[in-house]
mmCIF file of C-alpha atoms and ligand atoms in Angstrom:
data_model
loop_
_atom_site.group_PDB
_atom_site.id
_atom_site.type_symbol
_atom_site.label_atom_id
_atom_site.label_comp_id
_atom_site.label_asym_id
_atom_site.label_seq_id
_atom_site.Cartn_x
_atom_site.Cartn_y
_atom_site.Cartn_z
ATOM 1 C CA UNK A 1 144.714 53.517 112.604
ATOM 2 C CA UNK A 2 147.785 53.618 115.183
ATOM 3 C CA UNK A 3 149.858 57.141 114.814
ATOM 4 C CA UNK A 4 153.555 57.631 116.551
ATOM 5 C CA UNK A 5 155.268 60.767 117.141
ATOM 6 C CA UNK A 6 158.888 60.172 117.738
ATOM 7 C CA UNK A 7 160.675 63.633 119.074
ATOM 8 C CA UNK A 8 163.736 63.224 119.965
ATOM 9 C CA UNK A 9 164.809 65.750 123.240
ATOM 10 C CA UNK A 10 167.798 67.279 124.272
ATOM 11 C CA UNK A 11 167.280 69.784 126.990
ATOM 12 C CA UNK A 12 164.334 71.312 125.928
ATOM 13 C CA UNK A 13 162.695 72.418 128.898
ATOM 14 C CA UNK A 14 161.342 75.199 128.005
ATOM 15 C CA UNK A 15 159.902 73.939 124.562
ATOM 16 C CA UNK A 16 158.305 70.650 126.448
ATOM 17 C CA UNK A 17 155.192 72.469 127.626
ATOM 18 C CA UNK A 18 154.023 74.198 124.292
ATOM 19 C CA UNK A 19 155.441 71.106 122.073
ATOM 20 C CA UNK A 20 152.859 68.517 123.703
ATOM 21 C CA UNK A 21 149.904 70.954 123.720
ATOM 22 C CA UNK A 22 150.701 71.645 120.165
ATOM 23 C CA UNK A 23 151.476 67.963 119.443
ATOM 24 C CA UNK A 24 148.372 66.902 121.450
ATOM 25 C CA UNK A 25 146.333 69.164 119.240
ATOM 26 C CA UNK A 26 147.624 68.538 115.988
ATOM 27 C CA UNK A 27 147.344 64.821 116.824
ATOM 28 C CA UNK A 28 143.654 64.752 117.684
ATOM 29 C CA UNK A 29 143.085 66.757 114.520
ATOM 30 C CA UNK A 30 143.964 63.415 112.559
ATOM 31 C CA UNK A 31 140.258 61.532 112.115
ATOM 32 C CA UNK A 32 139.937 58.251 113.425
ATOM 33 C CA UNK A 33 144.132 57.994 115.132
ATOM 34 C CA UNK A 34 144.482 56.621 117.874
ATOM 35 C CA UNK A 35 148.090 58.318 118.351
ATOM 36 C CA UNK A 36 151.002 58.381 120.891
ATOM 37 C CA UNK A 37 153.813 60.608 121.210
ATOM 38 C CA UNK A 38 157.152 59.445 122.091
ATOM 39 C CA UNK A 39 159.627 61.358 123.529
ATOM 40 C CA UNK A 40 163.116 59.985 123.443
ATOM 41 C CA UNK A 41 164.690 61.672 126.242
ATOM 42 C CA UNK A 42 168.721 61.520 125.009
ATOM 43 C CA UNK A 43 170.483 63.021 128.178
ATOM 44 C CA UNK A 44 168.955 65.771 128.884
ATOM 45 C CA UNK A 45 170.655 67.352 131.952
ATOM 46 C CA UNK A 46 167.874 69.787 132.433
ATOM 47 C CA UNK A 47 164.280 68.872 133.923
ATOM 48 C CA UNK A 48 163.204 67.516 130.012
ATOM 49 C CA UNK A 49 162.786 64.204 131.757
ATOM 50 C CA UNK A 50 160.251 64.920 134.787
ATOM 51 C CA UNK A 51 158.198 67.472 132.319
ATOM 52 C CA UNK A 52 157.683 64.342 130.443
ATOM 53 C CA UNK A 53 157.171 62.007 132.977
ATOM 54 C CA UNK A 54 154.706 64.678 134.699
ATOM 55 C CA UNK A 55 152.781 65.216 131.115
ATOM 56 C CA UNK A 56 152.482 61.162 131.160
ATOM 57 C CA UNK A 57 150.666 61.338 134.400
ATOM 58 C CA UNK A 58 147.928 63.721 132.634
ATOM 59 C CA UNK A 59 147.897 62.473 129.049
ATOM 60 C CA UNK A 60 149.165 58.511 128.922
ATOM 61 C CA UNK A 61 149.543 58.962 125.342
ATOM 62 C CA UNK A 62 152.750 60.731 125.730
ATOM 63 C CA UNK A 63 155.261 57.465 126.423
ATOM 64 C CA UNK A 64 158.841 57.816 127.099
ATOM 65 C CA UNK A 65 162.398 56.342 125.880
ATOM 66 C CA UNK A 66 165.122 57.581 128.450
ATOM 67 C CA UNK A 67 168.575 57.274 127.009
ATOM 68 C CA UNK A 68 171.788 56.561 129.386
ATOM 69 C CA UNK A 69 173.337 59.889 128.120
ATOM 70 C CA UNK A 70 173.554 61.987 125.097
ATOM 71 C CA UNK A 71 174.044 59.802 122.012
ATOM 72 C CA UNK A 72 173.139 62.377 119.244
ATOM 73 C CA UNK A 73 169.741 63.192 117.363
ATOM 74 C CA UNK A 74 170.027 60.005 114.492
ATOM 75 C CA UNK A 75 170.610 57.298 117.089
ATOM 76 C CA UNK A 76 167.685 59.123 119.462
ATOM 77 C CA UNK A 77 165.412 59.194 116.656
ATOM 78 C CA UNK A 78 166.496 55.749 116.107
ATOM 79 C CA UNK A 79 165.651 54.779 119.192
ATOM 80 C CA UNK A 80 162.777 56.190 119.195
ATOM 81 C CA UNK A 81 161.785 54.491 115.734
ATOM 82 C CA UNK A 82 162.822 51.156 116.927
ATOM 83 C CA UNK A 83 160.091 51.363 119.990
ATOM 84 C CA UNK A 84 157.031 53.035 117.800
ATOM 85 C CA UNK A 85 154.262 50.383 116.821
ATOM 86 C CA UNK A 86 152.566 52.363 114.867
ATOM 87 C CA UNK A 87 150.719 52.529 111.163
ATOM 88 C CA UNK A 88 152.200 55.489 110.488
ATOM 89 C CA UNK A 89 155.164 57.283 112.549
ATOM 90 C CA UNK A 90 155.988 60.702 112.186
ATOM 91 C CA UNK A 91 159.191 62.490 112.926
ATOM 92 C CA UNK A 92 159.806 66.135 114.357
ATOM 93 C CA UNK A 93 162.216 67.705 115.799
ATOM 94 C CA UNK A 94 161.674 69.309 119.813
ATOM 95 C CA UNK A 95 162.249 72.482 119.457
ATOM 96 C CA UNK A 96 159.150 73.944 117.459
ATOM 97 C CA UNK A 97 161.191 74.192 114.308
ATOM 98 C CA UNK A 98 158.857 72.159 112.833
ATOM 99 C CA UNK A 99 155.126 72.885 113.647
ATOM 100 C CA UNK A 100 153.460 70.061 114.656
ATOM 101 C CA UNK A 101 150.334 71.621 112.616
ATOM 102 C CA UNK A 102 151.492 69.507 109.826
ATOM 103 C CA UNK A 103 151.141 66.595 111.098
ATOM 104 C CA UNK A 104 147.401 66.611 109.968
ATOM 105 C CA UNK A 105 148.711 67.430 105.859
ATOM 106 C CA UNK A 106 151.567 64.954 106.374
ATOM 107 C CA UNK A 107 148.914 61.395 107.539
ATOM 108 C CA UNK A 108 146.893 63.276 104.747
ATOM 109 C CA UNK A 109 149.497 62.680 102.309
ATOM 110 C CA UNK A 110 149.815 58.979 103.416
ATOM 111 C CA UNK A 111 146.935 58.159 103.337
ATOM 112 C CA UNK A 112 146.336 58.875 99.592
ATOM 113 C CA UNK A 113 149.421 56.227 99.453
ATOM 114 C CA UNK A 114 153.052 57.664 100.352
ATOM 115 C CA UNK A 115 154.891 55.723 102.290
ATOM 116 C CA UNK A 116 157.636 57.936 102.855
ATOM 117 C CA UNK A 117 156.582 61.369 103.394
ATOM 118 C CA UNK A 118 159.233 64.658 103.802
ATOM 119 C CA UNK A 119 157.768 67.703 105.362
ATOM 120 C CA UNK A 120 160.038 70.019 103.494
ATOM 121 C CA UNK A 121 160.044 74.091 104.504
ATOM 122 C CA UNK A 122 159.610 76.677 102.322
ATOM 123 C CA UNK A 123 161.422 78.840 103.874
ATOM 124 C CA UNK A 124 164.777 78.752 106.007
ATOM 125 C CA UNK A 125 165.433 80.843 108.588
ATOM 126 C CA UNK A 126 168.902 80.128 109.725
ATOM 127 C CA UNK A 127 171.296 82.673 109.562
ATOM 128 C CA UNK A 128 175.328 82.973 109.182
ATOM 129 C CA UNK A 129 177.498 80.759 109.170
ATOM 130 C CA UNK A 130 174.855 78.197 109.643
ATOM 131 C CA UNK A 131 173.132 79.131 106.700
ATOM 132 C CA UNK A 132 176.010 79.217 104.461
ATOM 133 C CA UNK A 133 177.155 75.632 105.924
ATOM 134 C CA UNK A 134 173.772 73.947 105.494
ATOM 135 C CA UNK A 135 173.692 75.355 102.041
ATOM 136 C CA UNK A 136 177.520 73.845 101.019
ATOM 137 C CA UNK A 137 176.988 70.540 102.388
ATOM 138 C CA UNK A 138 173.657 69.818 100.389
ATOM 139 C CA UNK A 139 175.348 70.607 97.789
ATOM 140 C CA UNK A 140 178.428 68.270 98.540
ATOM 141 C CA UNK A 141 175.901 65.850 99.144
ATOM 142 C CA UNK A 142 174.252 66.403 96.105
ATOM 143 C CA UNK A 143 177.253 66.400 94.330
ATOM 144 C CA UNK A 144 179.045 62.967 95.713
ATOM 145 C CA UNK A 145 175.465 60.790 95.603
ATOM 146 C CA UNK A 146 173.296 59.382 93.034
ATOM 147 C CA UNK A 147 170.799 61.137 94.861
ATOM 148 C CA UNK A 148 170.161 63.995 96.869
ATOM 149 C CA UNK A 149 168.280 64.776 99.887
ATOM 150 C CA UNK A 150 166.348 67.617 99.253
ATOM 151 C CA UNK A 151 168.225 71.057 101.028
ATOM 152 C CA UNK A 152 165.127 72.097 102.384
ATOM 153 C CA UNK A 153 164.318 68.830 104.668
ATOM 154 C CA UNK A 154 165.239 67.848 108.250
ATOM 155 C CA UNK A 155 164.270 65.008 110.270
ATOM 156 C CA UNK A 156 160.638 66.004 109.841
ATOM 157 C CA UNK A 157 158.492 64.025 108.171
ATOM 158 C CA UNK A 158 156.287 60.285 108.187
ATOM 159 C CA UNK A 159 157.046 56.995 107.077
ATOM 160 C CA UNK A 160 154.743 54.352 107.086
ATOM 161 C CA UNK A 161 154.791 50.685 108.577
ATOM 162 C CA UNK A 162 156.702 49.058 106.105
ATOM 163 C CA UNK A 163 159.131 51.213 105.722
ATOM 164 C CA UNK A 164 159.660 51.853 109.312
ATOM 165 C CA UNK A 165 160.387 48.139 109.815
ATOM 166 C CA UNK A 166 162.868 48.540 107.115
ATOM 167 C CA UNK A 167 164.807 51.641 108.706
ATOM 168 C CA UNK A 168 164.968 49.122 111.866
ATOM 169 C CA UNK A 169 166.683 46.505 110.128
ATOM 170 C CA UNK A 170 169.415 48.639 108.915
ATOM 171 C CA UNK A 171 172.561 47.869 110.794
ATOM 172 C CA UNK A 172 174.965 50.864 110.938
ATOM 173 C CA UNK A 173 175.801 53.028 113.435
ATOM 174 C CA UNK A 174 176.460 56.149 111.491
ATOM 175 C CA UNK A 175 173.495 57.066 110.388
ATOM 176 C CA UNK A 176 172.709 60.067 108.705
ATOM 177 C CA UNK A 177 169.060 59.952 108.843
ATOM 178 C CA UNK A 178 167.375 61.783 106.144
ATOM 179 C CA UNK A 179 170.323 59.890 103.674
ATOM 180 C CA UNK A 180 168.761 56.535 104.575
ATOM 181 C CA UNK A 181 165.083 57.376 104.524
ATOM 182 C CA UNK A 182 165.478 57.852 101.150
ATOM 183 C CA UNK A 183 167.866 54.814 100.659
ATOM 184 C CA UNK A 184 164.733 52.843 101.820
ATOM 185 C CA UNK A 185 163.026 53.607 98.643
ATOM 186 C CA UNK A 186 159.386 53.125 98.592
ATOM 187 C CA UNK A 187 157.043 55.455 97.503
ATOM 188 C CA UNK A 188 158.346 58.885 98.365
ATOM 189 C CA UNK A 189 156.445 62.414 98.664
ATOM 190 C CA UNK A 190 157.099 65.696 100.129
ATOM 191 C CA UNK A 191 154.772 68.207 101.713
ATOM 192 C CA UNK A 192 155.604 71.816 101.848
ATOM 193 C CA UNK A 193 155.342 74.126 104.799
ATOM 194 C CA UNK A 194 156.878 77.144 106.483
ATOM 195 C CA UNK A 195 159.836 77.127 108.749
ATOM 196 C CA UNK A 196 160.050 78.716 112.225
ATOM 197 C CA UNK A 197 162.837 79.754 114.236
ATOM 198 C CA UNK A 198 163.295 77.676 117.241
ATOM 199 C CA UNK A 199 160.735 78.624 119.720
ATOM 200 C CA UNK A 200 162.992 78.703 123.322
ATOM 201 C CA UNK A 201 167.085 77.944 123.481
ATOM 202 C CA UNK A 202 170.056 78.149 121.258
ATOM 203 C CA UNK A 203 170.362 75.494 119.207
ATOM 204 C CA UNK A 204 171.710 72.309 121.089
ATOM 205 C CA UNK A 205 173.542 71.567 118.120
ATOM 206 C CA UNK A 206 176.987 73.551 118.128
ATOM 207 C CA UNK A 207 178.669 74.410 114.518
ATOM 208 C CA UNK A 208 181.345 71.362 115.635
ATOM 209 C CA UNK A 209 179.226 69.106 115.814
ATOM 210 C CA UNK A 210 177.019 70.050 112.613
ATOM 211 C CA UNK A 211 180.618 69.685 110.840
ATOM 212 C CA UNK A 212 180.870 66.375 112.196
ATOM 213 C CA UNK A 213 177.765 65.704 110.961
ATOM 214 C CA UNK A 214 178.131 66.662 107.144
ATOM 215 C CA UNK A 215 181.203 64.779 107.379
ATOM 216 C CA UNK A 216 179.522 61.670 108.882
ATOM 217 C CA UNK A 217 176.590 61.560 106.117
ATOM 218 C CA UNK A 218 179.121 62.662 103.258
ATOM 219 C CA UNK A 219 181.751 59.816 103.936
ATOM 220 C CA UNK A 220 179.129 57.144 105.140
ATOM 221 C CA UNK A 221 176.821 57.440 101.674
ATOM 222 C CA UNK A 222 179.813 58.253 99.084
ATOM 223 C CA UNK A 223 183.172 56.408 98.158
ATOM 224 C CA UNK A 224 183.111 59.171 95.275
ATOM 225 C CA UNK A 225 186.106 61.503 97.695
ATOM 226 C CA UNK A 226 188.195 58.066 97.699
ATOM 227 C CA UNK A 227 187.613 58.273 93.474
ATOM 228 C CA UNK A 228 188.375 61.627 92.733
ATOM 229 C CA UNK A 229 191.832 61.325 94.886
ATOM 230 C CA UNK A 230 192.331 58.226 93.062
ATOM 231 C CA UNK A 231 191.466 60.192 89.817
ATOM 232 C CA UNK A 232 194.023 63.314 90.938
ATOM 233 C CA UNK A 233 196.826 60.682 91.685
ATOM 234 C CA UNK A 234 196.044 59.621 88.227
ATOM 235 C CA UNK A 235 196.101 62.907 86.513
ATOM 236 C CA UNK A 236 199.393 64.377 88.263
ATOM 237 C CA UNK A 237 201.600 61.394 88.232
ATOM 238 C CA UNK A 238 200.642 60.939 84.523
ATOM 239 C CA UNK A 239 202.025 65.277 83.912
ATOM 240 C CA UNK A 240 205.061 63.564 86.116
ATOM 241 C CA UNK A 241 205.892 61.287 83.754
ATOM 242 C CA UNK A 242 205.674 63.238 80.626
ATOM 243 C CA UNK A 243 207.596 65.839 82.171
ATOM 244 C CA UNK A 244 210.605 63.758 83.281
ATOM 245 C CA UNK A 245 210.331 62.224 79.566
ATOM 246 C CA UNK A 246 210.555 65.412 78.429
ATOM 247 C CA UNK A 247 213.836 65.953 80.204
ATOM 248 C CA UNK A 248 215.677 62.604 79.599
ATOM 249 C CA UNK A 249 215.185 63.156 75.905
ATOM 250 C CA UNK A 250 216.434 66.662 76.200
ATOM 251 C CA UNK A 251 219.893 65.537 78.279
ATOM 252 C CA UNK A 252 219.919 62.642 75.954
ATOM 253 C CA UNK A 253 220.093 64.769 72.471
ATOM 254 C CA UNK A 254 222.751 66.785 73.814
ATOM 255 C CA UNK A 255 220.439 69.357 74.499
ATOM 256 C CA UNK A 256 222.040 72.078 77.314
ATOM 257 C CA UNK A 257 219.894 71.010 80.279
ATOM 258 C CA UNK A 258 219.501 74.369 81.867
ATOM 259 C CA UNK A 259 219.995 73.704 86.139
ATOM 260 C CA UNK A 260 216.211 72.793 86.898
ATOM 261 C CA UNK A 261 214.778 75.493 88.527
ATOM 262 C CA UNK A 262 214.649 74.998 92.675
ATOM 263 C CA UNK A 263 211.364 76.181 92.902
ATOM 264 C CA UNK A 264 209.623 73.679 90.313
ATOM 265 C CA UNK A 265 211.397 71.073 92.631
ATOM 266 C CA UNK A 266 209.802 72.638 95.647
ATOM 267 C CA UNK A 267 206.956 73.590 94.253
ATOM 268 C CA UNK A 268 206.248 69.838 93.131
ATOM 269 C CA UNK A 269 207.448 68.250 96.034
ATOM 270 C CA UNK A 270 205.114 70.114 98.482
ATOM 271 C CA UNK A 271 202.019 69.661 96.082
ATOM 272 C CA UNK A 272 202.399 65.804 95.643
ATOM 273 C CA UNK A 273 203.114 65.547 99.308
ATOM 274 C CA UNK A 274 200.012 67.849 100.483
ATOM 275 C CA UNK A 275 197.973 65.493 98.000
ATOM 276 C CA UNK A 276 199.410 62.557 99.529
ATOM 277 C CA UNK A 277 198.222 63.681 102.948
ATOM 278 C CA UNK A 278 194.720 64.840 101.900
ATOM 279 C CA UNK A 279 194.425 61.245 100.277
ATOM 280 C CA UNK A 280 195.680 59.487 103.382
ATOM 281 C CA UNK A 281 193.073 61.693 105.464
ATOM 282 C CA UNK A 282 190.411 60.564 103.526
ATOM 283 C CA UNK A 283 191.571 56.882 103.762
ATOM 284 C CA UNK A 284 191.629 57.507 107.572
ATOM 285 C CA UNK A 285 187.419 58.868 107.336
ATOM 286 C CA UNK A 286 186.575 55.725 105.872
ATOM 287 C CA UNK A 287 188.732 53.518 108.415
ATOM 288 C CA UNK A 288 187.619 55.645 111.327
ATOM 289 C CA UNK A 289 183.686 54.315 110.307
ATOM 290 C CA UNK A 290 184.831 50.827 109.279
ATOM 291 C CA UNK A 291 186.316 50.983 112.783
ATOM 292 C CA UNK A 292 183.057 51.907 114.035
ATOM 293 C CA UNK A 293 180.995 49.746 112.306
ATOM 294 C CA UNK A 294 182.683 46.509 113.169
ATOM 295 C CA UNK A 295 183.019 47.574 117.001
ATOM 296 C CA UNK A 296 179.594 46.960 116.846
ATOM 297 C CA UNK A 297 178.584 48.682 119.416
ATOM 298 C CA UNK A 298 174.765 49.342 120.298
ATOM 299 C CA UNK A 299 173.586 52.738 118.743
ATOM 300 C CA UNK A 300 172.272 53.686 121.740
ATOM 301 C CA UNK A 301 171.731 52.494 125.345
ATOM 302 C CA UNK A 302 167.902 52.632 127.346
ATOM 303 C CA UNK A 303 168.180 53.451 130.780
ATOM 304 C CA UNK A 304 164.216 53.270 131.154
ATOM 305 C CA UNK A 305 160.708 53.421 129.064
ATOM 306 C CA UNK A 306 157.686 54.260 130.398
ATOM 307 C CA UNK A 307 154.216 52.918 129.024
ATOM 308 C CA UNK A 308 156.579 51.664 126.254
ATOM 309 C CA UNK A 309 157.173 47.855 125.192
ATOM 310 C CA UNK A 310 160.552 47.093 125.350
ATOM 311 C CA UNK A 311 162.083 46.860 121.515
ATOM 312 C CA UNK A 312 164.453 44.799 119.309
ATOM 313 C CA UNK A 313 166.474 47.974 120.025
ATOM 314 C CA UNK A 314 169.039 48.313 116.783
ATOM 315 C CA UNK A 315 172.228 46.063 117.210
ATOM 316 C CA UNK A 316 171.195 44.730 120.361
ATOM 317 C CA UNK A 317 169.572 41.977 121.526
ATOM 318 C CA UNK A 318 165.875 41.680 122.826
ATOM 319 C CA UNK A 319 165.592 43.393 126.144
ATOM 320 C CA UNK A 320 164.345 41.031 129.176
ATOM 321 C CA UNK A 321 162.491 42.809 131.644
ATOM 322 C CA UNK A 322 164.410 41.922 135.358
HETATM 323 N N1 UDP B 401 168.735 66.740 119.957
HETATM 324 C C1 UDP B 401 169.016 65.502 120.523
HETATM 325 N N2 UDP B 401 170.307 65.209 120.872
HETATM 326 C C2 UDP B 401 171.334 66.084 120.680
HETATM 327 C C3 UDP B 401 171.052 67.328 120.069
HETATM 328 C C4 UDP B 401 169.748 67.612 119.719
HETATM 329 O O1 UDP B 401 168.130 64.685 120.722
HETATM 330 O O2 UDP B 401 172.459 65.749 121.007
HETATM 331 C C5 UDP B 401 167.346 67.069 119.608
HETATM 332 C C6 UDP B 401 166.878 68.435 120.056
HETATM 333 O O3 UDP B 401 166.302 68.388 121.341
HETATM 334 C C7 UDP B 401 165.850 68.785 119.007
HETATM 335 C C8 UDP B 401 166.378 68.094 117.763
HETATM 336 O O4 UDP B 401 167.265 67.078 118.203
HETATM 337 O O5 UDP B 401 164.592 68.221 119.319
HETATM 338 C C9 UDP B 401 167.074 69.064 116.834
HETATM 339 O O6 UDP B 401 168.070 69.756 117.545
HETATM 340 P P1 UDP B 401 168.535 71.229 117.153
HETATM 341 O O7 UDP B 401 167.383 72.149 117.116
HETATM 342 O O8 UDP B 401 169.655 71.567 118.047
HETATM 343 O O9 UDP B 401 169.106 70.932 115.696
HETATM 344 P P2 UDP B 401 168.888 71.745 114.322
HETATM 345 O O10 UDP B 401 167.608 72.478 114.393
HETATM 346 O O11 UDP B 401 170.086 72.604 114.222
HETATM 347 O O12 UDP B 401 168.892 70.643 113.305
HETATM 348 MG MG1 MG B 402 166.476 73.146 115.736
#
């Protein structure tokens, strides 16, 4: 049986070392793998790249995927998926957030027939504002979607052959990850385990950018936002109406039509037109990733592999060696 580890790496010097003794480890603790790790390099501007390169030269099994700069964790771990030719491939993030000690529980799992398998944490250690964010936007998730991805999963987890050649074939460039493993489908289980704090380094992901994100998986899963404005359109111009009815009927029966009150006037005119804005934001999401979409753009660009085949890379065509 063939076993990939896809890590995607973003400056993490100073986790390399530990990760792909731990890795290496946890790997050969899997009876009867013949495994490889695969470290998608995406920019690093530290010396992530020749740690690699120098663990390749004592361990083959660790392969590369250099990126031409930093694209972002999904399309790295894309990347990464696209060049794994493996049974069974497992993600994990670099940073010793998620022990590689699972990895053993997690082929376990697969083995006894999941094809999709989410390491999910027991526990989560982030703090603040981080804490508080991670918590509202699996909820929004929750909320907008048929389905929800479970609050405590990341990127960690397995998915077999099948659907790994699945993932591949989806064509979008925003891709919020743990949304479309479980869009795949297939036969979907979850293994528990505890959550560490990063070993080494701040997080390389700044607040912004988890915003950007949430946003990204919220508006590229649900239309439900573009309902519910159509919904509140609905609702106030309908009060509207039966309010100006209300009126004409009162000037029309001779009634004393008091002089309307300013603020109602105001009041109205600045709700409707904060609405209107809010509703022609949202439009804007959805155009902004339509926009994207149809650029169509590679996800992600390879600058060089080592002991790595080169891949139908998403939206690209086939690479030919020079
Ligand atoms: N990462 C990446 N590209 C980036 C940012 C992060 O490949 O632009 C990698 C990073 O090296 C780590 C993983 O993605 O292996 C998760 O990053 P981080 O710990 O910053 O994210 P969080 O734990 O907040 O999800
Ligand atoms: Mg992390």
């Amino acid at each position: 049986m063939k076993l990939a580890v896809v890590v995607p790496i973003y400056n993490e010097e100073d986790n390399l070392p530990e990760l792909s003794r731990r890795l290496a480890d946890a790997c050969g603790k899997v009876e009867g793998a013949e495994w490889q790790v695969i470290y998608v390099d995406d920019g690093s501007a530290d010396k992530s790249v020749e740690l690699i390169v120098e663990q390749r030269r004592a361990d083959p099994r660790f392969t590369l995927v250099q990126l031409s700069r930093n694209f972002g964790p999904y399309p790295a771990l894309s990347a990464g998926l696209a060049h794994a030719d493996a049974d069974a491939v497992v993600t994990i993030d670099g940073d010793l957030q998620d022990p590689p000690e699972v990895i053993p529980d997690l082929v376990a799992c697969w083995r006894s027939g999941g094809q999709v398998v989410l390491a999910a944490r027991r526990s989560r250690r982030d703090r603040g504002l981080r804490r508080i964010g991670t918590w509202a936007f699996h909820r929004a998730f929750g909320l907008l979607n048929d389905f929800s991805v479970p609050a405590n999963t990341g990127i960690f987890g397995l998915l077999d052959r099948q659907a790994v050649e699945e993932f591949n074939r989806l064509p979008e460039r925003n891709r919020y990850v743990p949304g479309l493993r479980y869009w795949i489908g297939f036969d979907r289980r979850v293994v528990y385990y505890d959550r560490l704090d990063r070993a080494h380094g701040a997080p390389k992901q700044s607040l912004r950018r988890l915003v950007h994100l949430a946003l990204d998986s919220i508006f590229s899963f649900s239309y439900k936002p573009l309902k519910l404005m159509t919904v509140a359109g609905v609702v106030i111009s309908s009060a509207g109406f039966v309010i100006g009815v209300w009126y004409i009927f009162k000037r029309l029966l001779g009634y004393e039509t008091a002089p309307l009150g300013f603020t109602t006037l105001v009041t109205l005119v600045a709700f409707l037109g904060g609405i209107q804005l809010i509703a022609i934001g949202l439009l804007g999401q959805y155009l902004g990733r339509i926009y994207d979409e149809v650029k169509q753009r590679p996800l992600y660009i390879v600058r060089r592999r080592e002991g790595l085949a080169p891949s139908h890379d998403v939206g690209q065509e086939p690479h030919v060696a020079p």
